[in-house]
PDB file of C-alpha atoms in Angstrom:
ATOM      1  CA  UNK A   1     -14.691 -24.110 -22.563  1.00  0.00           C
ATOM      2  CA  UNK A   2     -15.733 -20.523 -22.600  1.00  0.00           C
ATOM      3  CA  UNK A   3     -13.420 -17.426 -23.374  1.00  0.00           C
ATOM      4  CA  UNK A   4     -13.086 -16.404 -19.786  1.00  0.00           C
ATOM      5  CA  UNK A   5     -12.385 -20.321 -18.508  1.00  0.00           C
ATOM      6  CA  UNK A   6      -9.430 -20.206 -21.445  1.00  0.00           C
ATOM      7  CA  UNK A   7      -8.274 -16.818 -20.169  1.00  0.00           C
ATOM      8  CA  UNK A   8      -8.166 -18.324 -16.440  1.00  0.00           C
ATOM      9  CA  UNK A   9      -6.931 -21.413 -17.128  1.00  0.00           C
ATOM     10  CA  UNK A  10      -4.184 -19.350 -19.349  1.00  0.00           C
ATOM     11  CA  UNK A  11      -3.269 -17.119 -16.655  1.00  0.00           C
ATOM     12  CA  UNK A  12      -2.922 -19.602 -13.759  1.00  0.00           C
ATOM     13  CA  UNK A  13      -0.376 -21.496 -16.007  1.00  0.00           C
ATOM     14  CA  UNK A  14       1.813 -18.413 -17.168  1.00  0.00           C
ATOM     15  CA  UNK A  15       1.606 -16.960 -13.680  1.00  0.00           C
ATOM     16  CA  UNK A  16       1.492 -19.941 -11.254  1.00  0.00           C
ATOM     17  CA  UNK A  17      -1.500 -18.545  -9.081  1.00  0.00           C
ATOM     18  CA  UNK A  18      -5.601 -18.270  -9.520  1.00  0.00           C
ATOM     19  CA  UNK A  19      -6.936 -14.869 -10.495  1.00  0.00           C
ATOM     20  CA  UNK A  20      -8.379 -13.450  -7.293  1.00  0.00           C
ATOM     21  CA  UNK A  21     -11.700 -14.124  -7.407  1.00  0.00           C
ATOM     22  CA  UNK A  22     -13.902 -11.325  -4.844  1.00  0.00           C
ATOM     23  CA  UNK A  23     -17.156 -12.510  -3.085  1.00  0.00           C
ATOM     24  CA  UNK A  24     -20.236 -10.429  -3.616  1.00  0.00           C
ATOM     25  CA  UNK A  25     -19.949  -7.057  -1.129  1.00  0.00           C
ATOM     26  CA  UNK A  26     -16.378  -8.075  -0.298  1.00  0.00           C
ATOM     27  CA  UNK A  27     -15.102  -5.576   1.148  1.00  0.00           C
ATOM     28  CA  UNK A  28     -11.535  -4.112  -0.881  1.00  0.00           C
ATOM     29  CA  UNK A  29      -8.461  -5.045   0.302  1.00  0.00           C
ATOM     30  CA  UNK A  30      -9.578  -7.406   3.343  1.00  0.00           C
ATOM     31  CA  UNK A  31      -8.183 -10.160   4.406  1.00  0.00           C
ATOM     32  CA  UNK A  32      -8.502 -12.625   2.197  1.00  0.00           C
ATOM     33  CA  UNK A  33      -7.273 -10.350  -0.951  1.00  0.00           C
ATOM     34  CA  UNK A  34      -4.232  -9.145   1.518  1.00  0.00           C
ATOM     35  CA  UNK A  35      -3.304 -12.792   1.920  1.00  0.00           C
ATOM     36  CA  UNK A  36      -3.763 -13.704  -2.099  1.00  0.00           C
ATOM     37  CA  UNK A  37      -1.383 -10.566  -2.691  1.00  0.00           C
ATOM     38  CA  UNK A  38       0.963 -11.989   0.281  1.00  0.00           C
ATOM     39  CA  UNK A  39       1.130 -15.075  -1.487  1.00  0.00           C
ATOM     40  CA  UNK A  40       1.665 -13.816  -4.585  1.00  0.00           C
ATOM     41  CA  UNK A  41       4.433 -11.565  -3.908  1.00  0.00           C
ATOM     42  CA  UNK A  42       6.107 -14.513  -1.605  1.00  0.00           C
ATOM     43  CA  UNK A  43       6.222 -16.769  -4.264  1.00  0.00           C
ATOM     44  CA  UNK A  44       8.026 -14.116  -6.452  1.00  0.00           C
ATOM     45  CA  UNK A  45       9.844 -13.268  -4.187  1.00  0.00           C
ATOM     46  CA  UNK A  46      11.053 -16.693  -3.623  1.00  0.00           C
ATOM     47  CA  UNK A  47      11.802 -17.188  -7.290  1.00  0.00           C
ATOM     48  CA  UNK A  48      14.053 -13.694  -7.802  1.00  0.00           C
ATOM     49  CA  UNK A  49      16.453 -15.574  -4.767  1.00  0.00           C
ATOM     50  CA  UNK A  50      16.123 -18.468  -6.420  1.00  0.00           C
ATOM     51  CA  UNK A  51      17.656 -17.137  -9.390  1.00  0.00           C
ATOM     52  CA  UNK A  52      20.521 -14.943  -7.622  1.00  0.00           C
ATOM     53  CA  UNK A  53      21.605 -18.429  -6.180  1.00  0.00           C
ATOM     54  CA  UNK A  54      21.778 -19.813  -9.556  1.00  0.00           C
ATOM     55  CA  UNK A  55      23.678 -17.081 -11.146  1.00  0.00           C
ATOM     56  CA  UNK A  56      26.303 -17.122  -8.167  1.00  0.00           C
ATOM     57  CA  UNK A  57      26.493 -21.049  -8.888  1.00  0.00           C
ATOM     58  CA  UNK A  58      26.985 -20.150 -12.538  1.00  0.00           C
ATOM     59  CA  UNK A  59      29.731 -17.804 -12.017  1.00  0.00           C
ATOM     60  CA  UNK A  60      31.340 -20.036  -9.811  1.00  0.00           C
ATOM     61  CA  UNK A  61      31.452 -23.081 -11.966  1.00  0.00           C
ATOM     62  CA  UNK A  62      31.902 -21.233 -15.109  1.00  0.00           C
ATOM     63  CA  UNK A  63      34.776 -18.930 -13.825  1.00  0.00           C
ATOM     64  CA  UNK A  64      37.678 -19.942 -15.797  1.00  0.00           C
ATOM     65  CA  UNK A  65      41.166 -17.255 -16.483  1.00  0.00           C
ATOM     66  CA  UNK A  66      41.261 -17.809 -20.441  1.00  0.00           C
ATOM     67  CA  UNK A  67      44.508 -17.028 -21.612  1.00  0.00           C
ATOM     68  CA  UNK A  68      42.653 -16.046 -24.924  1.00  0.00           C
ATOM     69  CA  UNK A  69      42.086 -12.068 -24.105  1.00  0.00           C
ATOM     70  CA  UNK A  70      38.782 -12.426 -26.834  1.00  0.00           C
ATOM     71  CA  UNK A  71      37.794 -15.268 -24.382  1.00  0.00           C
ATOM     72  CA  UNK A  72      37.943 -14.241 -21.368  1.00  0.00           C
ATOM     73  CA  UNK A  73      36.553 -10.499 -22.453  1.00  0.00           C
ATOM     74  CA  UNK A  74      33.395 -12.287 -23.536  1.00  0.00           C
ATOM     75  CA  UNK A  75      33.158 -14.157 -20.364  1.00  0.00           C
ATOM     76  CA  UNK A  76      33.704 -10.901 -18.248  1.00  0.00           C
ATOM     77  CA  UNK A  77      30.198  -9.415 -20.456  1.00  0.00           C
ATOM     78  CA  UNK A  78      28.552 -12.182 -19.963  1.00  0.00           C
ATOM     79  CA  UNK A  79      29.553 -12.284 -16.325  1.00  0.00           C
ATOM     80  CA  UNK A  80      28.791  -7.892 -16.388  1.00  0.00           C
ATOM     81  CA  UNK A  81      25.264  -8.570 -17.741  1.00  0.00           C
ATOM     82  CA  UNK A  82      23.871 -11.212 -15.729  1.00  0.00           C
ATOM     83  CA  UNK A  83      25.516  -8.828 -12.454  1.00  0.00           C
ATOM     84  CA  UNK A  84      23.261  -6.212 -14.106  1.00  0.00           C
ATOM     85  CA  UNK A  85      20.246  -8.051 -14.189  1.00  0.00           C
ATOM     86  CA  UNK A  86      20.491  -9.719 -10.307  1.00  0.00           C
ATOM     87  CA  UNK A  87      21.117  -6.148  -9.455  1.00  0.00           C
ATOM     88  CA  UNK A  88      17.798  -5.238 -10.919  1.00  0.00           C
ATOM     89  CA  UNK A  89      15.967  -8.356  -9.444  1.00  0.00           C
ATOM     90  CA  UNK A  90      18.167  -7.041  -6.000  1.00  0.00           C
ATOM     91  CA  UNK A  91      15.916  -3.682  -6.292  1.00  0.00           C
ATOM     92  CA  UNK A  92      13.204  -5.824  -7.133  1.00  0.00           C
ATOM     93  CA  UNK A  93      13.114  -7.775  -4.341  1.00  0.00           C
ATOM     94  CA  UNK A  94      13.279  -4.461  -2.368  1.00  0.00           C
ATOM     95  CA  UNK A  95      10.599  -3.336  -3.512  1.00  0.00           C
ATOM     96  CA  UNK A  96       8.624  -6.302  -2.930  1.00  0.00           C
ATOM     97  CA  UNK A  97       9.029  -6.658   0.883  1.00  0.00           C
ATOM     98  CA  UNK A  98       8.098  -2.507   0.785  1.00  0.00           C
ATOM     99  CA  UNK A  99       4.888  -3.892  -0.721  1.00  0.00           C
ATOM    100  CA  UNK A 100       4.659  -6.762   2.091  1.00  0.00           C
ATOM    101  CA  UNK A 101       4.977  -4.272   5.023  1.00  0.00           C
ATOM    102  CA  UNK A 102       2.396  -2.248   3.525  1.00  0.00           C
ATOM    103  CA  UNK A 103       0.259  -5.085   2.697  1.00  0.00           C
ATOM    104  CA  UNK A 104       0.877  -5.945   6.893  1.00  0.00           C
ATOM    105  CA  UNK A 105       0.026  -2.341   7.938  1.00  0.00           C
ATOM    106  CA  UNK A 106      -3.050  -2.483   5.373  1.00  0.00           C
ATOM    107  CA  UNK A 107      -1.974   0.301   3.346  1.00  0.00           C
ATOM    108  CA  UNK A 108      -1.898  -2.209   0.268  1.00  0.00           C
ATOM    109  CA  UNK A 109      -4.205  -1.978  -3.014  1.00  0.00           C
ATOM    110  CA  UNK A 110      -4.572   2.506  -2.814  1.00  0.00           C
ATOM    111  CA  UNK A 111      -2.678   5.099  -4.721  1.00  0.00           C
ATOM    112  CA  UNK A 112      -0.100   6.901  -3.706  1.00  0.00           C
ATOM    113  CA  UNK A 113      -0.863   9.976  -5.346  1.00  0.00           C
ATOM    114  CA  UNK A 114      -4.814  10.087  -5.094  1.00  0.00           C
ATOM    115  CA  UNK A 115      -6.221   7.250  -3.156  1.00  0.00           C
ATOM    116  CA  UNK A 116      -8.243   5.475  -5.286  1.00  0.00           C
ATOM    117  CA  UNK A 117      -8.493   1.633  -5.146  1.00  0.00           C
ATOM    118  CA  UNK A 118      -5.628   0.709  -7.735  1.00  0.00           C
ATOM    119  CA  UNK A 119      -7.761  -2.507  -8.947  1.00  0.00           C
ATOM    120  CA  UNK A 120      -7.445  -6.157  -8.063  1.00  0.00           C
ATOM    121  CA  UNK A 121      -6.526  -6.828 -12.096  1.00  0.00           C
ATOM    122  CA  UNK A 122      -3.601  -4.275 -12.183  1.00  0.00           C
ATOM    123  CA  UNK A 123      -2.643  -5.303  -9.141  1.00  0.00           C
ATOM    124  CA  UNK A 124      -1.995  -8.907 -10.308  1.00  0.00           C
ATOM    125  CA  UNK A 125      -0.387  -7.891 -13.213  1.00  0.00           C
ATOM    126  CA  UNK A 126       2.018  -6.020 -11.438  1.00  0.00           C
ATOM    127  CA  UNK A 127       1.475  -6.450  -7.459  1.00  0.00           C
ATOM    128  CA  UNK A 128       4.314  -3.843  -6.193  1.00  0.00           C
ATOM    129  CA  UNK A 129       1.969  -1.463  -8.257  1.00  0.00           C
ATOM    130  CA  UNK A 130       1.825   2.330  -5.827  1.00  0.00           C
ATOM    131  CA  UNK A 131       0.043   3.907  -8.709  1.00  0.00           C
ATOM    132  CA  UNK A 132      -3.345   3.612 -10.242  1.00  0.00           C
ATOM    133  CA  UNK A 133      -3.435   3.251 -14.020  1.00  0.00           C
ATOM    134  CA  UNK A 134      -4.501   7.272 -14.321  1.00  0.00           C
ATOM    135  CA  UNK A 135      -1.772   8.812 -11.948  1.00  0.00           C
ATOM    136  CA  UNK A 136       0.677   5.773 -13.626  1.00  0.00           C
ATOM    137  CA  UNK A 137      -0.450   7.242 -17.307  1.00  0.00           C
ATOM    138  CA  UNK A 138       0.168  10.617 -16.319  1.00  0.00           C
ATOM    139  CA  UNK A 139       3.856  10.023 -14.571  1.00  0.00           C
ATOM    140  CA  UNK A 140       4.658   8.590 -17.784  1.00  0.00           C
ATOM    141  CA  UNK A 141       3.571  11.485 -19.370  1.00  0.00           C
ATOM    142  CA  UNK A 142       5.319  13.881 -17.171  1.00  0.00           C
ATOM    143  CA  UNK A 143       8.774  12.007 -17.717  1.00  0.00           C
ATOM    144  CA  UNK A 144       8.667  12.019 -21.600  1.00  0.00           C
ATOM    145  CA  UNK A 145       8.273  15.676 -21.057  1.00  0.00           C
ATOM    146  CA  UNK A 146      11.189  16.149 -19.271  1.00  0.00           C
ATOM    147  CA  UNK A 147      13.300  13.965 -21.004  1.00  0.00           C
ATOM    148  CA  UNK A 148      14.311  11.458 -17.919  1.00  0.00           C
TER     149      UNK A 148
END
């Protein structure tokens, strides 16, 4: 098995979807890439609720009033931290049907702040990506300066 085969085969199993693979003279961001990036973001989409529905489970079978105040404090973190990370999956999730309407209106795969293609790789990396890796670099840049 060659490298690339390995690397495929690699990220089709950590992912869960084939890299996108573009005929020659495709044209960027047609139809078929808008519907591999639909299915993509679907899926993860699907797996964020998924895990919301678990956590609410969770909390529900695991709510118990302690009458150990060291007890029930560490079940009101634990409780506190998995709230904070739904909330960030909640945001998430925003984000991701932003990046489905655009991906309907066909504004998907270009950078907000200069146009260029963003790149089918990057984009399957991280598919609510608005940035391409040179505007992203410099953003980053721009916020260490000012201390955000």
């Amino acid at each position: 098995m060659s490298t690339k085969e390995k690397q495929a085969s690699t990220q089709t199993l950590e992912s869960g979807f084939e890299p996108y693979v573009a005929a020659p003279g495709e044209e960027y961001m047609g139809k078929p890439m808008r519907e591999h990036f639909t299915k993509i973001l679907q899926k993860w989409k699907m797996e964020l609720m998924v895990g919301v529905d678990k956590t609410v489970d969770h909390m529900k079978d695991e709510a118990a009033n302690f009458p150990d105040p060291a007890d029930r404090a560490s079940q009101e973190e634990e409780f506190a931290l998995e709230l904070r990370a739904r909330d960030r999956e909640r945001k998430l999730i925003k984000k991701i049907d932003k990046t489905l309407q655009l991906i309907t209106d066909e504004e998907y795969g270009w950078c907000e702040s200069c146009g260029v293609e963003i790149g089918i790789r990057r984009l399957e990396a991280r598919p609510t990506a608005d940035l391409c890796v040179d505007c992203k670099t410099l953003a980053e840049i721009k916020e260490k300066q000012v201390g955000k």
